[in-house]
Short mmCIF file of C-alpha atoms and ligand atoms in Angstrom, two decimals:
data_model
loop_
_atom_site.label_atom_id
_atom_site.label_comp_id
_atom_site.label_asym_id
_atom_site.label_seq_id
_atom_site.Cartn_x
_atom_site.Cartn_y
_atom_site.Cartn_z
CA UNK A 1 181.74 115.74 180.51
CA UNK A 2 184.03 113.44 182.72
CA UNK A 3 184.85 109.88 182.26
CA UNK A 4 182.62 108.56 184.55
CA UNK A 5 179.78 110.61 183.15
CA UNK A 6 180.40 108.83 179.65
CA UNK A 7 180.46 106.02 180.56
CA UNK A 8 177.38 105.85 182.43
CA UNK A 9 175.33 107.73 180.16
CA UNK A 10 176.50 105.18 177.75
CA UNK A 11 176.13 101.99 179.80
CA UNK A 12 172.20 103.53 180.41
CA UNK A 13 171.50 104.63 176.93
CA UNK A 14 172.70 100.86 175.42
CA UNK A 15 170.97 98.87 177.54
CA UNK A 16 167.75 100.96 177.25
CA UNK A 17 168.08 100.05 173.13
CA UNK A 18 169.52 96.73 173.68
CA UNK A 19 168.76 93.60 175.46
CA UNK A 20 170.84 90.93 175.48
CA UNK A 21 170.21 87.49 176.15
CA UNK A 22 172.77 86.33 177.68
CA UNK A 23 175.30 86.98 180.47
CA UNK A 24 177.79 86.57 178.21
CA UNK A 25 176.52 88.99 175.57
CA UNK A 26 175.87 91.57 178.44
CA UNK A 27 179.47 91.42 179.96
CA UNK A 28 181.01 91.51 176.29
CA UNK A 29 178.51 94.02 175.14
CA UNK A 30 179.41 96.08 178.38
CA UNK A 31 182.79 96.26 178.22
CA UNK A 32 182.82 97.20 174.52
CA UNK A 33 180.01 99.78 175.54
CA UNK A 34 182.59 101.48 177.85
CA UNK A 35 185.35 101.27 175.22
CA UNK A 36 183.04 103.38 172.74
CA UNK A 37 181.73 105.71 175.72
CA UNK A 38 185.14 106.62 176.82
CA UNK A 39 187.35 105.88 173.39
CA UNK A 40 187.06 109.90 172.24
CA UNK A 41 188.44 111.68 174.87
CA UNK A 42 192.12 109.90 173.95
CA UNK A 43 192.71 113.37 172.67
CA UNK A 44 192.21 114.77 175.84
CA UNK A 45 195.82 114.97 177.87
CA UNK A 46 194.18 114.86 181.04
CA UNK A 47 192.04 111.66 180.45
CA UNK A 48 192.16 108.65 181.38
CA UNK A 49 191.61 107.23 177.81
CA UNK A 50 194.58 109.40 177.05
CA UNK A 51 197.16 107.67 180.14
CA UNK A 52 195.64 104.20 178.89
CA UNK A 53 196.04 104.83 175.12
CA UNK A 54 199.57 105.92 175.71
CA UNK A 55 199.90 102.00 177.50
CA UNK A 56 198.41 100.49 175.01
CA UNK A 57 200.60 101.71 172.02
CA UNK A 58 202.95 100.87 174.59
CA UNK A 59 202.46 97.51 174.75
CA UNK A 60 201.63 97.31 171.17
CA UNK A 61 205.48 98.68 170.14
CA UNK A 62 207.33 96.16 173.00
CA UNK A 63 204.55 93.31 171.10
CA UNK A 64 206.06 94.49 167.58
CA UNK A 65 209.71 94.17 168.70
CA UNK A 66 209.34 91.04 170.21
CA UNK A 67 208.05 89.57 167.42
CA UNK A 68 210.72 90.95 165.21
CA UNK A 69 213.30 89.43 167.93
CA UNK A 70 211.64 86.18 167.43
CA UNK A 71 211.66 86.46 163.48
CA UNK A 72 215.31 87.35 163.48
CA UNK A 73 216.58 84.74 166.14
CA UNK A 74 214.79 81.45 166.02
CA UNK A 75 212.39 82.44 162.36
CA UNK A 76 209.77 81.27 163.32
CA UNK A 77 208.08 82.92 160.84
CA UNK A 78 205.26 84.56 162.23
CA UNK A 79 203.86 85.97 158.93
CA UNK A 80 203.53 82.79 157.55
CA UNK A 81 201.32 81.41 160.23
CA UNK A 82 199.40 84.29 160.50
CA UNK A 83 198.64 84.33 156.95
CA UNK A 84 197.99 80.90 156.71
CA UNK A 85 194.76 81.51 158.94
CA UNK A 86 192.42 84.28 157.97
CA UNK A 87 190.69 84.93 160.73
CA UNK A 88 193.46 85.72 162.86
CA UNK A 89 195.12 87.64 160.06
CA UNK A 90 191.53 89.44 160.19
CA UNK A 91 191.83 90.02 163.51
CA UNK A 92 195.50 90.84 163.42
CA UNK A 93 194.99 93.77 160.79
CA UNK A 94 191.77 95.06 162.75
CA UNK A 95 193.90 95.53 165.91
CA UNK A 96 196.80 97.11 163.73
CA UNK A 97 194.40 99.76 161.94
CA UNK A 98 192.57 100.20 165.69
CA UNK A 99 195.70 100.94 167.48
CA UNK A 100 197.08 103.06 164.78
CA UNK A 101 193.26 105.12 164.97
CA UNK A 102 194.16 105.91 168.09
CA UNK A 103 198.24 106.86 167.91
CA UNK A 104 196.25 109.23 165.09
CA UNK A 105 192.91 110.57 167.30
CA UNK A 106 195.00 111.07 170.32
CA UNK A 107 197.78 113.29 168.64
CA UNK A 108 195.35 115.74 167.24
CA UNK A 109 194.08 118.53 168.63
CA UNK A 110 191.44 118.16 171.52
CA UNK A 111 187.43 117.23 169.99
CA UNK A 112 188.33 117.35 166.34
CA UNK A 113 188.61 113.53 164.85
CA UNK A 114 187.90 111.35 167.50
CA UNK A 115 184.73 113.53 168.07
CA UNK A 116 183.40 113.51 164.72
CA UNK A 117 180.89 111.46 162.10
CA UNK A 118 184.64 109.95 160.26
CA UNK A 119 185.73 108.85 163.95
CA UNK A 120 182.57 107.01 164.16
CA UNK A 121 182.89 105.49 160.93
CA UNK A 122 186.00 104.49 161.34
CA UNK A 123 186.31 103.02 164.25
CA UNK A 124 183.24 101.12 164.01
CA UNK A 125 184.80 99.83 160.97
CA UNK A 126 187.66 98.74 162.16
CA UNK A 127 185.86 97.34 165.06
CA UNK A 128 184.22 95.18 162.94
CA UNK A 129 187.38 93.38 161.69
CA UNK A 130 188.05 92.24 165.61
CA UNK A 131 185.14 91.71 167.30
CA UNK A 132 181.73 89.76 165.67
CA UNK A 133 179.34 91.91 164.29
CA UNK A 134 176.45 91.67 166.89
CA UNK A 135 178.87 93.97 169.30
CA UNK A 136 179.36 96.89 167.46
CA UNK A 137 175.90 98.28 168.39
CA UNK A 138 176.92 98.47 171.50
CA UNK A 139 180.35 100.29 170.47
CA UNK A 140 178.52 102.55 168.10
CA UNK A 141 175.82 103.65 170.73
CA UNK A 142 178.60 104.58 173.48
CA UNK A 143 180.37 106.19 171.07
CA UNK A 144 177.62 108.11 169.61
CA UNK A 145 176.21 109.51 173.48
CA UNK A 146 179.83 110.87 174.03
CA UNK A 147 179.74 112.58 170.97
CA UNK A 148 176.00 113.84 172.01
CA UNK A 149 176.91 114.74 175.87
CA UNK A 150 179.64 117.13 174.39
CA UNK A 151 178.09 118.74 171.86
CA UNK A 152 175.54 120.13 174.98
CA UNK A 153 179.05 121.54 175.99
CA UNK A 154 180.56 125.25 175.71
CA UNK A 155 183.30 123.80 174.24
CA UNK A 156 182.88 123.25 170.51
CA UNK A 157 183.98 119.83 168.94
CA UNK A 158 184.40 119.34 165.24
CA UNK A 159 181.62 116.92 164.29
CA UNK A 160 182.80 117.14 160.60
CA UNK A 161 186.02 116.65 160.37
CA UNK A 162 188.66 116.63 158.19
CA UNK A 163 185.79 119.62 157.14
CA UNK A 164 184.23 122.47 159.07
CA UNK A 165 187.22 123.31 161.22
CA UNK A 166 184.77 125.93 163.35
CA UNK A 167 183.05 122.95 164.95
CA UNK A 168 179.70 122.85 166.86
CA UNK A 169 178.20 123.65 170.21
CA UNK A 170 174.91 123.67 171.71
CA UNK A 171 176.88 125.91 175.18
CA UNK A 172 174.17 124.47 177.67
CA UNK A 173 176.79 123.02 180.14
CA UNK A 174 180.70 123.41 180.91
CA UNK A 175 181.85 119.76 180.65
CA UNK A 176 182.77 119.79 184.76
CA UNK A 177 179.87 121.42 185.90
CA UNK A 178 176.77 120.61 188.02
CA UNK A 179 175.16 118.90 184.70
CA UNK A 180 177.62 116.88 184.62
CA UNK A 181 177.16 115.41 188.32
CA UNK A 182 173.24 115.64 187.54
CA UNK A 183 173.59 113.19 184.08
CA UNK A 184 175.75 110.97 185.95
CA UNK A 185 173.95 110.54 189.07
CA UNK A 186 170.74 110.13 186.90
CA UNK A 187 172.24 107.62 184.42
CA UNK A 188 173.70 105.37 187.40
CA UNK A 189 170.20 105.23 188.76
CA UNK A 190 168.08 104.49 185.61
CA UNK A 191 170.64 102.52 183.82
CA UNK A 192 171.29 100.85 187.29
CA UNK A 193 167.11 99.54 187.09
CA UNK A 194 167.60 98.83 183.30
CA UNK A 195 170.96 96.67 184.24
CA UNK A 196 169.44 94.86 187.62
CA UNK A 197 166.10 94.25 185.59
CA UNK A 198 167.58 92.64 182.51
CA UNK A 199 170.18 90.42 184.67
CA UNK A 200 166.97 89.31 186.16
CA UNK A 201 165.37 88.57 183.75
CA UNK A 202 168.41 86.42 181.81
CA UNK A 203 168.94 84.22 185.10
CA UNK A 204 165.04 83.91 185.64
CA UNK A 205 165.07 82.05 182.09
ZN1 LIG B 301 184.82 114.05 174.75
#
């Protein structure tokens, strides 16, 4: 399925499980809905996930060097400061192991690890280390209709890996097809109700 697809199926699905109370936990919750929704297609050359991974580790390497320049000419000591307070250390690790998750997904071949049950787990564990716990729903859901929306696909994706290297496919749709318009004109509309309802009903309180 395309991007957009994913992500509106998983905007649609979440809210339809969960409903947040505030504006704030919406926004949050959506934006770390679309993370999850679009996350496992980094693999995917063509994607956009892929272009914006390939910025991110970007930025993350300059981020790496810079600090390194700054340890070496003024040592400031970075580690000391950042191991001085735990929570950013937390956080600091959690964006370390996240980025390196995805140097790792988006290397390997096309629906294998960042399409499977360990990808998942992984990431949502990970996850947990940087943002607080009452997101990762949302991340897990968003992630879990990708993984769902392909498998309806005649491509098959390996929801087992490191194991079962044959992978699984239910061959219903081809990813670009006229399902794939039909889902995501059907997910804008109902998950466009669910969205306009519950934003209604948070500023009505
Ligand atoms: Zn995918």
């Amino acid at each position: 399925m395309s991007g957009k697809t994913h992500l509106a199926v998983g905007i649609a699905t979440t809210y339809a499980i969960i409903k947040p109370k505030n504006i704030l936990d919406f926004a949050v919750g959506f934006g770390i809905c679309a993370l999850g929704s679009l996350l496992p297609d980094i693999d995917s050359g063509t994607s956009k996930s892929h272009r914006s991974a390939n910025k991110i580790t970007g930025v993350f390497l300059i981020l790496i060097a810079l600090m390194w320049y700054l340890e070496f000419r003024f040592q400031v000591q970075i580690e000391n400061y950042l191991l001085s307070n735990e929570v950013i250390m937390m956080k600091s690790v959690g964006i370390l192991l996240f980025v390196g998750l995805c140097a790792y997904g988006r290397d390997l071949p096309h629906r294998t690890f960042t399409h499977s049950f360990m990808g998942v787990f992984l990431f949502s564990g990970v996850l947990a280390l940087i943002v607080p716990i009452k997101y990762l729903p949302y991340f897990v859901i968003g992630y879990l209709t990708h993984i769902l929306l392909d498998v309806t696909n005649t491509r098959k994706i390996n929801l087992f890996f490191p194991w079962n290297k044959g992978g699984v496919c239910l061959g219903w749709f081809q990813s670009n097809g006229l399902m794939n318009g039909v889902m995501f004109i059907c997910a804008c509309g109902l998950g466009g109700i669910e969205v306009y309802r519950m934003i209604e009903k948070i500023l009505v309180k």
